Amino acid sequence: MLYNSTQNASEVVSAAQAIAQGISKDGGLFVPQEFPKYDEETLRSLLKKDYKGRAKKVFSDFLSDFTAEEIDECVEKAYTPAKFGGDNPAPLAYTSLEGTALNILELWHGPTCAFKDMALQILPHLLTKSLKKTYDGKDAVILVATSGDTGKAALEGFKDVDHTRIIVFYPVNGVSPMQKHQMNTQEGANVRVCAIKGNFDDAQTGVKKIFTTPEIAEKLAENNMLFSSANSINWGRLLPQIVYYISAYCDMVNDGKIAFGDKINVVVPTGNFGNILASYYACLMGLPVNKFICASNSNNVLTDFINTGVYDKNRHFYTTMSPSMDILVSSNLERLLYRISGDDAEVTHEWMTALKTTGKYEVSDSVKALMKEKFFGGFCDDKKTQDTISRLFAENGYLCDTHTAVAVNVYEQYVAQTGDDTPSVIASTASPYKFSKSVLEAVAPNDQLPDTEFDMVDRLNEVTGMAVPAPLAGLKDKTARFSDVTEVDDMPKYVLSALEIG
Ligand SMILES: *Cc1c(COP(=O)(O)O)cnc(C)c1O
């Protein structure tokens, strides 16, 4: 299977190249030229497999330049019970709210308690194998700018992986206390963490600059290293996400929640559009999906886009209690537009250029219609988010995080507007303990809030009785390894010295 760039039809690469390179030279994203089609027999054969077995099947169909042994090794190393707390890394929880069934796909049982582990636990293995195929013998240097979740998940994924080094930059005042502590206590001989005196955009711009400075690239080359990327536009991060939608469908059939062949809806709390796109790709492969419900917080640029066909990022930016969705440019939307415009790289390039220059574009009527047919967009603000957490906990004792609550709320809106009773899978993207303050306020509104993050964790545990995930509980007694802070202008110097080549 070969991959194209969304912005240049003549760019054709192998899977290993797509993963090693991260992004196409023309600025486009790599997409499979075609999707494997799972007929009834193939889908049925997956019912009997466990998560790893399902993953191996999906990976082998997309990564045709990997051997079966290589794929086995990647999957076996990534999805261990030790890392995901059980044999199924993506279990379903069945609950309901005011008469509406909620099938909640818990994607946060990994080592950092956010769904990004599902991809970032396997990406390092895919990447090192891809590098071996394309740039044999070089060490990969992963630079990450993070607003919180990605940095920790990437650190945890890459720690002590041979032939990789990882350096994470985060805004000194831009992450939660829990996120900061998670990163600064990171173990591993090949990791570095550094705060920058600036915001997330400064961190991101700083990293991009380092990537594109020829003198730095030369220094790395002299030392047998090269830069690579772990951000969410890398195909190696999207592919693992397809697996859990297929796996959830199989689990629902096996659990008697749906009959084989029945359609489902998929509800996803969305930021960069990677997670929901993975469910769309699963559908292109044959998974029976009726509607994709795209849930946003007050940064509702996607809701407007789905409803009007106009993407306009020129709007107020809200800092919300679901920070991983505080995003105005959803990078992976580009891949959907490419697909529903009939793999039209030229028009995709036009829209993305308009987005870069004016912050705005409008898609054609046919693309609008195709999008409306399959996607529903909705949003909810912080108040409704907390109200949803509170109602769900009060009625059924089910505790969810702020991002998941946005999805549940938008799903309720969808059901109220359409009356559609198709069984629906709701992606749950983080442990409630990652956002203890907002969740505690929701379930115990009359309590005096404790002072520190870990006191809030303990209090939330007392109030709800829900176990604190081991990776978060264990953090309390860990001392920080990293306390580096740098000026944005000194980031290049920091990188060279961290790599001991400066
Ligand atoms: C990253 C993230 C999201 C958004 O996922 P996208 O794939 O970027 O749409 C939602 N919730 C949580 C907790 C996240 O960390």
Short mmCIF file of C-alpha atoms in Angstrom, two decimals, residues 15-456:
data_model
loop_
_atom_site.label_atom_id
_atom_site.label_comp_id
_atom_site.label_asym_id
_atom_site.label_seq_id
_atom_site.Cartn_x
_atom_site.Cartn_y
_atom_site.Cartn_z
CA ALA A 15 4.22 3.52 4.81
CA ALA A 16 7.68 3.51 6.39
CA GLN A 17 8.55 6.75 4.60
CA ALA A 18 5.26 8.36 5.60
CA ILE A 19 5.87 7.51 9.25
CA ALA A 20 9.59 8.41 9.27
CA GLN A 21 8.97 11.71 7.48
CA GLY A 22 5.83 12.72 9.42
CA ILE A 23 4.65 15.38 7.00
CA SER A 24 5.02 15.74 3.22
CA LYS A 25 7.54 18.24 1.84
CA ASP A 26 4.72 20.17 0.18
CA GLY A 27 3.10 20.70 3.59
CA GLY A 28 0.37 18.12 2.93
CA LEU A 29 -0.46 15.10 5.07
CA PHE A 30 0.11 11.50 4.03
CA VAL A 31 -3.00 9.45 3.27
CA PRO A 32 -3.41 5.87 2.02
CA GLN A 33 -4.08 5.69 -1.72
CA GLU A 34 -6.94 3.33 -1.00
CA PHE A 35 -8.49 1.66 2.03
CA PRO A 36 -8.54 -2.08 2.65
CA LYS A 37 -12.14 -3.34 2.49
CA TYR A 38 -13.34 -5.69 5.19
CA ASP A 39 -16.20 -7.87 3.96
CA GLU A 40 -18.57 -9.66 6.30
CA GLU A 41 -16.33 -12.70 6.64
CA THR A 42 -13.27 -10.61 7.53
CA LEU A 43 -15.14 -8.55 10.09
CA ARG A 44 -16.63 -11.71 11.59
CA SER A 45 -13.18 -13.25 11.89
CA LEU A 46 -12.18 -10.32 14.12
CA LEU A 47 -14.96 -11.10 16.61
CA LYS A 48 -12.97 -14.06 17.89
CA LYS A 49 -9.69 -12.15 18.23
CA ASP A 50 -8.50 -10.11 21.19
CA TYR A 51 -7.43 -6.47 20.89
CA LYS A 52 -3.89 -7.33 19.87
CA GLY A 53 -5.11 -9.77 17.23
CA ARG A 54 -7.44 -7.15 15.77
CA ALA A 55 -4.62 -4.61 15.81
CA LYS A 56 -2.26 -6.95 13.99
CA LYS A 57 -4.82 -7.51 11.24
CA VAL A 58 -5.44 -3.78 10.70
CA PHE A 59 -1.75 -2.85 10.85
CA SER A 60 -0.76 -5.55 8.39
CA ASP A 61 -3.28 -4.26 5.85
CA PHE A 62 -1.91 -0.70 5.95
CA LEU A 63 1.80 -1.32 6.54
CA SER A 64 2.54 -3.52 3.55
CA ASP A 65 6.27 -2.80 3.78
CA PHE A 66 6.44 -4.26 7.31
CA THR A 67 6.82 -8.00 7.89
CA ALA A 68 4.29 -9.90 10.01
CA GLU A 69 7.05 -10.40 12.61
CA GLU A 70 7.71 -6.68 12.78
CA ILE A 71 4.03 -5.89 13.26
CA ASP A 72 3.72 -8.61 15.91
CA GLU A 73 6.63 -7.15 17.80
CA CYS A 74 5.24 -3.58 17.68
CA VAL A 75 1.78 -4.63 18.87
CA GLU A 76 3.03 -7.00 21.57
CA LYS A 77 5.35 -4.36 23.03
CA ALA A 78 2.72 -1.62 22.98
CA TYR A 79 -0.51 -3.06 24.36
CA THR A 80 0.65 -5.03 27.40
CA PRO A 81 -1.63 -5.57 30.42
CA ALA A 82 1.15 -3.98 32.53
CA LYS A 83 0.76 -0.75 30.58
CA PHE A 84 -3.02 -0.76 30.04
CA GLY A 85 -4.23 -2.40 33.22
CA GLY A 86 -5.78 -5.43 31.51
CA ASP A 87 -6.01 -7.55 28.36
CA ASN A 88 -8.32 -5.09 26.62
CA PRO A 89 -6.62 -1.68 26.45
CA ALA A 90 -9.87 -0.08 25.23
CA PRO A 91 -12.79 -1.50 27.23
CA LEU A 92 -16.42 -0.39 26.97
CA ALA A 93 -18.46 0.79 29.94
CA TYR A 94 -22.22 0.47 29.50
CA THR A 95 -24.30 3.06 31.31
CA SER A 96 -27.17 5.44 30.57
CA LEU A 97 -28.40 8.94 31.21
CA GLU A 98 -32.04 9.95 31.47
CA GLY A 99 -33.17 6.98 29.40
CA THR A 100 -30.46 7.23 26.73
CA ALA A 101 -27.99 4.33 26.60
CA LEU A 102 -24.35 5.38 26.70
CA ASN A 103 -21.72 2.95 25.44
CA ILE A 104 -18.53 4.55 26.65
CA LEU A 105 -15.27 3.51 25.04
CA GLU A 106 -12.65 4.14 27.72
CA LEU A 107 -9.44 5.02 25.92
CA TRP A 108 -7.53 6.26 28.95
CA HIS A 109 -6.27 3.12 30.68
CA GLY A 110 -2.72 3.64 29.40
CA PRO A 111 0.32 4.90 31.29
CA THR A 112 -0.55 8.63 31.09
CA CYS A 113 -4.34 8.31 31.51
CA ALA A 114 -5.25 10.03 28.23
CA PHE A 115 -6.27 8.44 24.93
CA LYS A 116 -3.07 9.59 23.26
CA ASP A 117 -1.38 6.54 24.81
CA MET A 118 -3.31 4.33 22.38
CA ALA A 119 -1.17 5.73 19.56
CA LEU A 120 1.93 6.93 21.38
CA GLN A 121 2.64 3.57 22.98
CA ILE A 122 3.05 2.02 19.54
CA LEU A 123 4.39 4.93 17.46
CA PRO A 124 7.98 4.66 18.78
CA HIS A 125 8.13 1.04 17.64
CA LEU A 126 6.62 1.83 14.25
CA LEU A 127 8.96 4.78 13.90
CA THR A 128 12.19 2.97 14.76
CA LYS A 129 11.32 0.21 12.29
CA SER A 130 10.39 2.81 9.66
CA LEU A 131 13.69 4.60 10.18
CA LYS A 132 15.60 1.38 9.80
CA LYS A 133 13.92 0.81 6.45
CA THR A 134 14.49 4.35 5.20
CA TYR A 135 17.44 5.89 7.01
CA ASP A 136 19.24 2.88 8.44
CA GLY A 137 21.52 3.38 11.39
CA LYS A 138 20.46 6.87 12.38
CA ASP A 139 19.09 7.86 15.76
CA ALA A 140 15.81 9.72 15.75
CA VAL A 141 15.52 12.92 17.76
CA ILE A 142 11.91 13.67 18.64
CA LEU A 143 11.10 17.26 19.48
CA VAL A 144 7.69 17.94 20.99
CA ALA A 145 5.95 21.19 21.86
CA THR A 146 3.06 20.36 24.16
CA SER A 147 0.17 21.96 25.94
CA GLY A 148 0.12 18.98 28.33
CA ASP A 149 -1.20 15.56 27.29
CA THR A 150 0.87 14.91 24.17
CA GLY A 151 4.18 15.66 25.88
CA LYS A 152 3.69 13.17 28.65
CA ALA A 153 2.27 10.47 26.38
CA ALA A 154 5.18 10.91 23.95
CA LEU A 155 7.75 10.79 26.79
CA GLU A 156 6.22 7.64 28.19
CA GLY A 157 6.09 6.05 24.73
CA PHE A 158 9.66 6.88 23.74
CA LYS A 159 11.37 6.35 27.10
CA ASP A 160 14.32 3.95 26.74
CA VAL A 161 13.36 3.03 23.14
CA ASP A 162 16.65 2.24 21.37
CA HIS A 163 17.91 4.72 18.80
CA THR A 164 15.57 7.49 19.92
CA ARG A 165 15.99 10.66 21.99
CA ILE A 166 13.08 12.84 23.01
CA ILE A 167 12.99 16.47 24.15
CA VAL A 168 9.72 18.03 25.27
CA PHE A 169 9.08 21.77 25.60
CA TYR A 170 6.08 23.08 27.49
CA PRO A 171 4.93 26.64 28.32
CA VAL A 172 6.09 27.43 31.84
CA ASN A 173 2.66 28.70 32.93
CA GLY A 174 0.52 26.87 30.37
CA VAL A 175 0.01 23.37 31.74
CA SER A 176 -1.91 22.02 34.73
CA PRO A 177 -0.02 21.16 37.95
CA MET A 178 -0.71 17.47 37.33
CA GLN A 179 0.55 17.66 33.77
CA LYS A 180 3.71 19.49 34.86
CA HIS A 181 4.42 16.94 37.59
CA GLN A 182 3.76 14.08 35.18
CA MET A 183 6.38 15.42 32.79
CA ASN A 184 9.01 16.56 35.28
CA THR A 185 9.10 13.17 37.01
CA GLN A 186 9.52 11.28 33.72
CA GLU A 187 11.90 8.32 33.84
CA GLY A 188 14.16 7.10 31.05
CA ALA A 189 17.76 7.67 29.98
CA ASN A 190 16.85 9.24 26.62
CA VAL A 191 14.37 11.90 27.74
CA ARG A 192 14.62 15.63 28.50
CA VAL A 193 11.90 18.03 29.60
CA CYS A 194 12.19 21.81 29.56
CA ALA A 195 9.82 24.68 30.26
CA ILE A 196 9.98 27.73 28.01
CA LYS A 197 9.28 31.31 29.00
CA GLY A 198 6.40 31.75 26.61
CA ASN A 199 3.05 30.23 25.61
CA PHE A 200 2.24 27.09 23.63
CA ASP A 201 2.45 28.91 20.30
CA ASP A 202 5.96 30.12 21.19
CA ALA A 203 6.97 26.55 22.01
CA GLN A 204 5.49 25.27 18.75
CA THR A 205 7.11 28.02 16.67
CA GLY A 206 10.43 27.42 18.43
CA VAL A 207 10.32 23.70 17.63
CA LYS A 208 9.39 24.34 13.98
CA LYS A 209 12.31 26.75 13.68
CA ILE A 210 14.74 24.16 15.04
CA PHE A 211 13.38 21.59 12.58
CA THR A 212 14.06 23.89 9.65
CA THR A 213 17.44 25.38 10.63
CA PRO A 214 19.99 23.87 8.19
CA GLU A 215 22.98 24.30 10.54
CA ILE A 216 21.22 22.27 13.22
CA ALA A 217 20.24 19.56 10.75
CA GLU A 218 23.89 19.39 9.64
CA LYS A 219 25.09 19.06 13.23
CA LEU A 220 22.68 16.19 13.73
CA ALA A 221 23.72 14.51 10.48
CA GLU A 222 27.40 14.72 11.50
CA ASN A 223 26.43 12.83 14.63
CA ASN A 224 24.30 10.25 12.85
CA MET A 225 20.99 11.68 14.08
CA LEU A 226 17.91 13.10 12.41
CA PHE A 227 14.77 14.89 13.53
CA SER A 228 11.44 13.13 13.48
CA SER A 229 7.97 13.99 14.67
CA ALA A 230 5.47 12.49 17.05
CA ASN A 231 2.66 14.97 16.53
CA SER A 232 -0.84 14.04 15.56
CA ILE A 233 -0.48 14.50 11.82
CA ASN A 234 1.95 11.57 11.62
CA TRP A 235 0.22 8.61 9.94
CA GLY A 236 1.74 6.42 12.67
CA ARG A 237 -0.49 8.18 15.19
CA LEU A 238 -3.70 7.92 13.19
CA LEU A 239 -3.50 4.27 12.19
CA PRO A 240 -3.55 2.85 15.76
CA GLN A 241 -6.75 4.79 16.38
CA ILE A 242 -8.65 2.97 13.63
CA VAL A 243 -8.20 -0.27 15.56
CA TYR A 244 -10.19 0.65 18.65
CA TYR A 245 -13.35 1.56 16.72
CA ILE A 246 -13.30 -1.80 14.97
CA SER A 247 -12.51 -3.49 18.27
CA ALA A 248 -15.34 -1.69 20.08
CA TYR A 249 -17.80 -2.84 17.43
CA CYS A 250 -16.65 -6.45 17.89
CA ASP A 251 -16.96 -6.13 21.66
CA MET A 252 -20.50 -4.76 21.39
CA VAL A 253 -21.51 -7.69 19.17
CA ASN A 254 -19.86 -10.15 21.57
CA ASP A 255 -21.55 -8.45 24.54
CA GLY A 256 -24.96 -8.72 22.86
CA LYS A 257 -25.44 -4.94 22.66
CA ILE A 258 -25.87 -5.03 18.87
CA ALA A 259 -26.36 -7.73 16.26
CA PHE A 260 -23.58 -8.32 13.75
CA GLY A 261 -24.14 -5.97 10.81
CA ASP A 262 -26.09 -3.37 12.80
CA LYS A 263 -25.05 0.22 12.34
CA ILE A 264 -23.63 2.33 15.15
CA ASN A 265 -23.03 6.05 15.66
CA VAL A 266 -19.68 7.32 16.85
CA VAL A 267 -19.39 10.32 19.20
CA VAL A 268 -15.98 11.95 19.62
CA PRO A 269 -14.79 14.91 21.71
CA THR A 270 -12.72 16.60 19.06
CA GLY A 271 -9.71 18.92 18.88
CA ASN A 272 -7.31 18.21 16.06
CA PHE A 273 -9.84 15.90 14.31
CA GLY A 274 -7.53 12.86 14.52
CA ASN A 275 -9.68 10.63 16.68
CA ILE A 276 -12.93 11.17 14.79
CA LEU A 277 -11.14 10.81 11.44
CA ALA A 278 -9.88 7.39 12.53
CA SER A 279 -13.50 6.30 13.03
CA TYR A 280 -14.37 7.62 9.55
CA TYR A 281 -11.48 5.60 8.09
CA ALA A 282 -12.77 2.51 9.92
CA CYS A 283 -16.11 3.12 8.19
CA LEU A 284 -14.40 3.37 4.78
CA MET A 285 -12.99 -0.08 5.53
CA GLY A 286 -16.46 -1.50 6.10
CA LEU A 287 -17.37 -0.75 9.70
CA PRO A 288 -21.13 -0.03 9.67
CA VAL A 289 -21.36 3.56 10.93
CA ASN A 290 -24.48 5.69 10.56
CA LYS A 291 -23.33 9.09 11.89
CA PHE A 292 -20.13 10.68 13.15
CA ILE A 293 -20.97 13.09 15.94
CA CYS A 294 -18.27 15.72 16.33
CA ALA A 295 -18.34 17.30 19.80
CA SER A 296 -16.57 20.60 20.54
CA ASN A 297 -16.29 22.91 23.53
CA SER A 298 -16.81 26.68 23.24
CA ASN A 299 -14.09 26.72 20.59
CA ASN A 300 -16.76 25.56 18.16
CA VAL A 301 -15.08 26.19 14.81
CA LEU A 302 -15.88 22.62 13.71
CA THR A 303 -19.56 22.85 14.68
CA ASP A 304 -19.90 25.91 12.47
CA PHE A 305 -17.95 24.29 9.68
CA ILE A 306 -20.10 21.16 9.62
CA ASN A 307 -23.25 23.28 9.64
CA THR A 308 -22.23 25.90 7.06
CA GLY A 309 -19.25 24.65 5.04
CA VAL A 310 -17.32 27.75 6.04
CA TYR A 311 -14.17 27.22 8.14
CA ASP A 312 -13.26 30.45 9.91
CA LYS A 313 -10.61 30.51 12.61
CA ASN A 314 -10.88 34.29 13.02
CA ARG A 315 -12.78 34.18 16.29
CA HIS A 316 -12.36 34.46 20.03
CA PHE A 317 -10.15 31.76 21.59
CA TYR A 318 -11.61 30.34 24.82
CA THR A 319 -9.53 28.71 27.55
CA THR A 320 -11.84 25.96 28.77
CA MET A 321 -11.87 23.11 31.27
CA SER A 322 -11.40 20.69 28.34
CA PRO A 323 -8.05 22.15 27.28
CA SER A 324 -7.08 19.40 24.85
CA MET A 325 -9.92 20.64 22.62
CA ASP A 326 -8.96 24.32 22.83
CA ILE A 327 -7.92 24.47 19.25
CA LEU A 328 -8.89 26.63 16.28
CA VAL A 329 -6.98 24.87 13.51
CA SER A 330 -7.92 21.19 13.34
CA SER A 331 -5.06 19.81 11.27
CA ASN A 332 -6.53 16.42 10.46
CA LEU A 333 -9.66 17.91 8.90
CA GLU A 334 -7.46 18.31 5.82
CA ARG A 335 -7.45 14.54 5.39
CA LEU A 336 -11.27 14.36 5.49
CA LEU A 337 -11.63 17.17 2.95
CA TYR A 338 -9.15 15.46 0.64
CA ARG A 339 -11.20 12.29 0.82
CA ILE A 340 -14.67 13.74 0.35
CA SER A 341 -13.52 16.01 -2.44
CA GLY A 342 -12.66 12.79 -4.30
CA ASP A 343 -8.92 12.74 -3.47
CA ASP A 344 -8.52 16.18 -5.01
CA ALA A 345 -5.06 17.45 -3.97
CA GLU A 346 -5.44 20.64 -5.94
CA VAL A 347 -8.59 21.88 -4.24
CA THR A 348 -7.32 20.71 -0.83
CA HIS A 349 -4.18 22.77 -1.42
CA GLU A 350 -6.34 25.79 -2.32
CA TRP A 351 -8.38 25.53 0.89
CA MET A 352 -5.34 25.01 3.10
CA THR A 353 -3.56 27.95 1.47
CA ALA A 354 -6.59 30.15 2.11
CA LEU A 355 -6.61 28.98 5.72
CA LYS A 356 -2.96 29.95 6.09
CA THR A 357 -3.31 33.35 4.45
CA THR A 358 -6.80 34.51 5.49
CA GLY A 359 -7.71 32.07 8.27
CA LYS A 360 -10.81 31.09 6.32
CA TYR A 361 -12.14 28.96 3.45
CA GLU A 362 -15.45 27.68 2.11
CA VAL A 363 -15.84 24.22 0.63
CA SER A 364 -17.90 23.36 -2.46
CA ASP A 365 -21.62 22.53 -2.24
CA SER A 366 -21.00 18.86 -2.99
CA VAL A 367 -18.42 18.57 -0.20
CA LYS A 368 -20.81 20.39 2.13
CA ALA A 369 -23.58 17.94 1.30
CA LEU A 370 -21.37 14.87 1.71
CA MET A 371 -20.15 16.13 5.05
CA LYS A 372 -23.65 16.89 6.35
CA GLU A 373 -24.82 13.45 5.32
CA LYS A 374 -22.30 11.69 7.59
CA PHE A 375 -21.34 14.27 10.26
CA PHE A 376 -23.26 16.04 13.01
CA GLY A 377 -21.52 18.92 14.77
CA GLY A 378 -22.41 20.25 18.22
CA PHE A 379 -20.75 22.00 21.14
CA CYS A 380 -21.20 22.70 24.83
CA ASP A 381 -19.71 25.26 27.23
CA ASP A 382 -18.00 24.71 30.60
CA LYS A 383 -21.19 25.07 32.61
CA LYS A 384 -22.99 22.36 30.63
CA THR A 385 -19.86 20.22 30.78
CA GLN A 386 -19.89 20.22 34.58
CA ASP A 387 -23.66 19.79 34.64
CA THR A 388 -23.27 16.66 32.50
CA ILE A 389 -20.54 15.21 34.78
CA SER A 390 -22.78 15.88 37.75
CA ARG A 391 -25.98 14.36 36.27
CA LEU A 392 -24.21 11.25 35.00
CA PHE A 393 -22.55 10.66 38.35
CA ALA A 394 -25.72 11.34 40.35
CA GLU A 395 -27.89 9.06 38.21
CA ASN A 396 -25.56 6.14 37.60
CA GLY A 397 -22.39 6.62 39.61
CA TYR A 398 -20.40 6.86 36.40
CA LEU A 399 -17.62 9.42 36.60
CA CYS A 400 -16.25 10.97 33.41
CA ASP A 401 -13.70 13.67 32.63
CA THR A 402 -14.45 17.07 31.12
CA HIS A 403 -13.68 16.08 27.50
CA THR A 404 -15.88 13.00 27.68
CA ALA A 405 -18.64 15.09 29.25
CA VAL A 406 -18.62 17.41 26.22
CA ALA A 407 -19.18 14.35 24.04
CA VAL A 408 -22.01 13.03 26.24
CA ASN A 409 -23.70 16.43 26.22
CA VAL A 410 -23.50 16.82 22.45
CA TYR A 411 -24.80 13.28 22.04
CA GLU A 412 -27.81 14.20 24.19
CA GLN A 413 -28.40 17.22 21.93
CA TYR A 414 -28.17 14.98 18.87
CA VAL A 415 -30.69 12.49 20.21
CA ALA A 416 -33.07 15.32 21.23
CA GLN A 417 -32.88 16.92 17.78
CA THR A 418 -33.04 13.80 15.63
CA GLY A 419 -34.71 11.10 17.72
CA ASP A 420 -32.09 8.72 16.29
CA ASP A 421 -31.83 5.67 18.55
CA THR A 422 -28.96 3.96 16.74
CA PRO A 423 -26.64 2.44 19.39
CA SER A 424 -23.75 4.85 19.82
CA VAL A 425 -20.14 4.53 20.93
CA ILE A 426 -18.85 7.53 22.86
CA ALA A 427 -15.08 7.98 22.92
CA SER A 428 -13.87 8.74 26.46
CA THR A 429 -10.50 10.42 26.12
CA ALA A 430 -9.13 11.03 29.63
CA SER A 431 -9.35 9.81 33.19
CA PRO A 432 -11.44 12.13 35.38
CA TYR A 433 -8.43 12.30 37.72
CA LYS A 434 -6.47 14.20 35.11
CA PHE A 435 -8.89 17.08 35.57
CA SER A 436 -9.67 16.63 39.23
CA LYS A 437 -10.50 20.25 40.01
CA SER A 438 -13.25 20.64 37.39
CA VAL A 439 -14.63 17.17 38.07
CA LEU A 440 -14.63 17.67 41.84
CA GLU A 441 -16.41 21.00 41.49
CA ALA A 442 -19.04 19.21 39.39
CA VAL A 443 -19.76 16.33 41.77
CA ALA A 444 -19.27 18.20 45.08
CA PRO A 445 -20.28 21.79 44.30
CA ASN A 446 -20.66 22.77 47.94
CA ASP A 447 -17.25 21.55 49.06
CA GLN A 448 -14.38 23.85 49.88
CA LEU A 449 -11.76 23.02 47.21
CA PRO A 450 -8.53 21.55 48.66
CA ASP A 451 -5.35 23.55 48.00
CA THR A 452 -3.16 21.18 46.08
CA GLU A 453 -3.69 18.97 43.06
CA PHE A 454 -3.05 15.74 44.96
CA ASP A 455 -5.41 16.78 47.76
CA MET A 456 -8.07 17.27 45.09
#
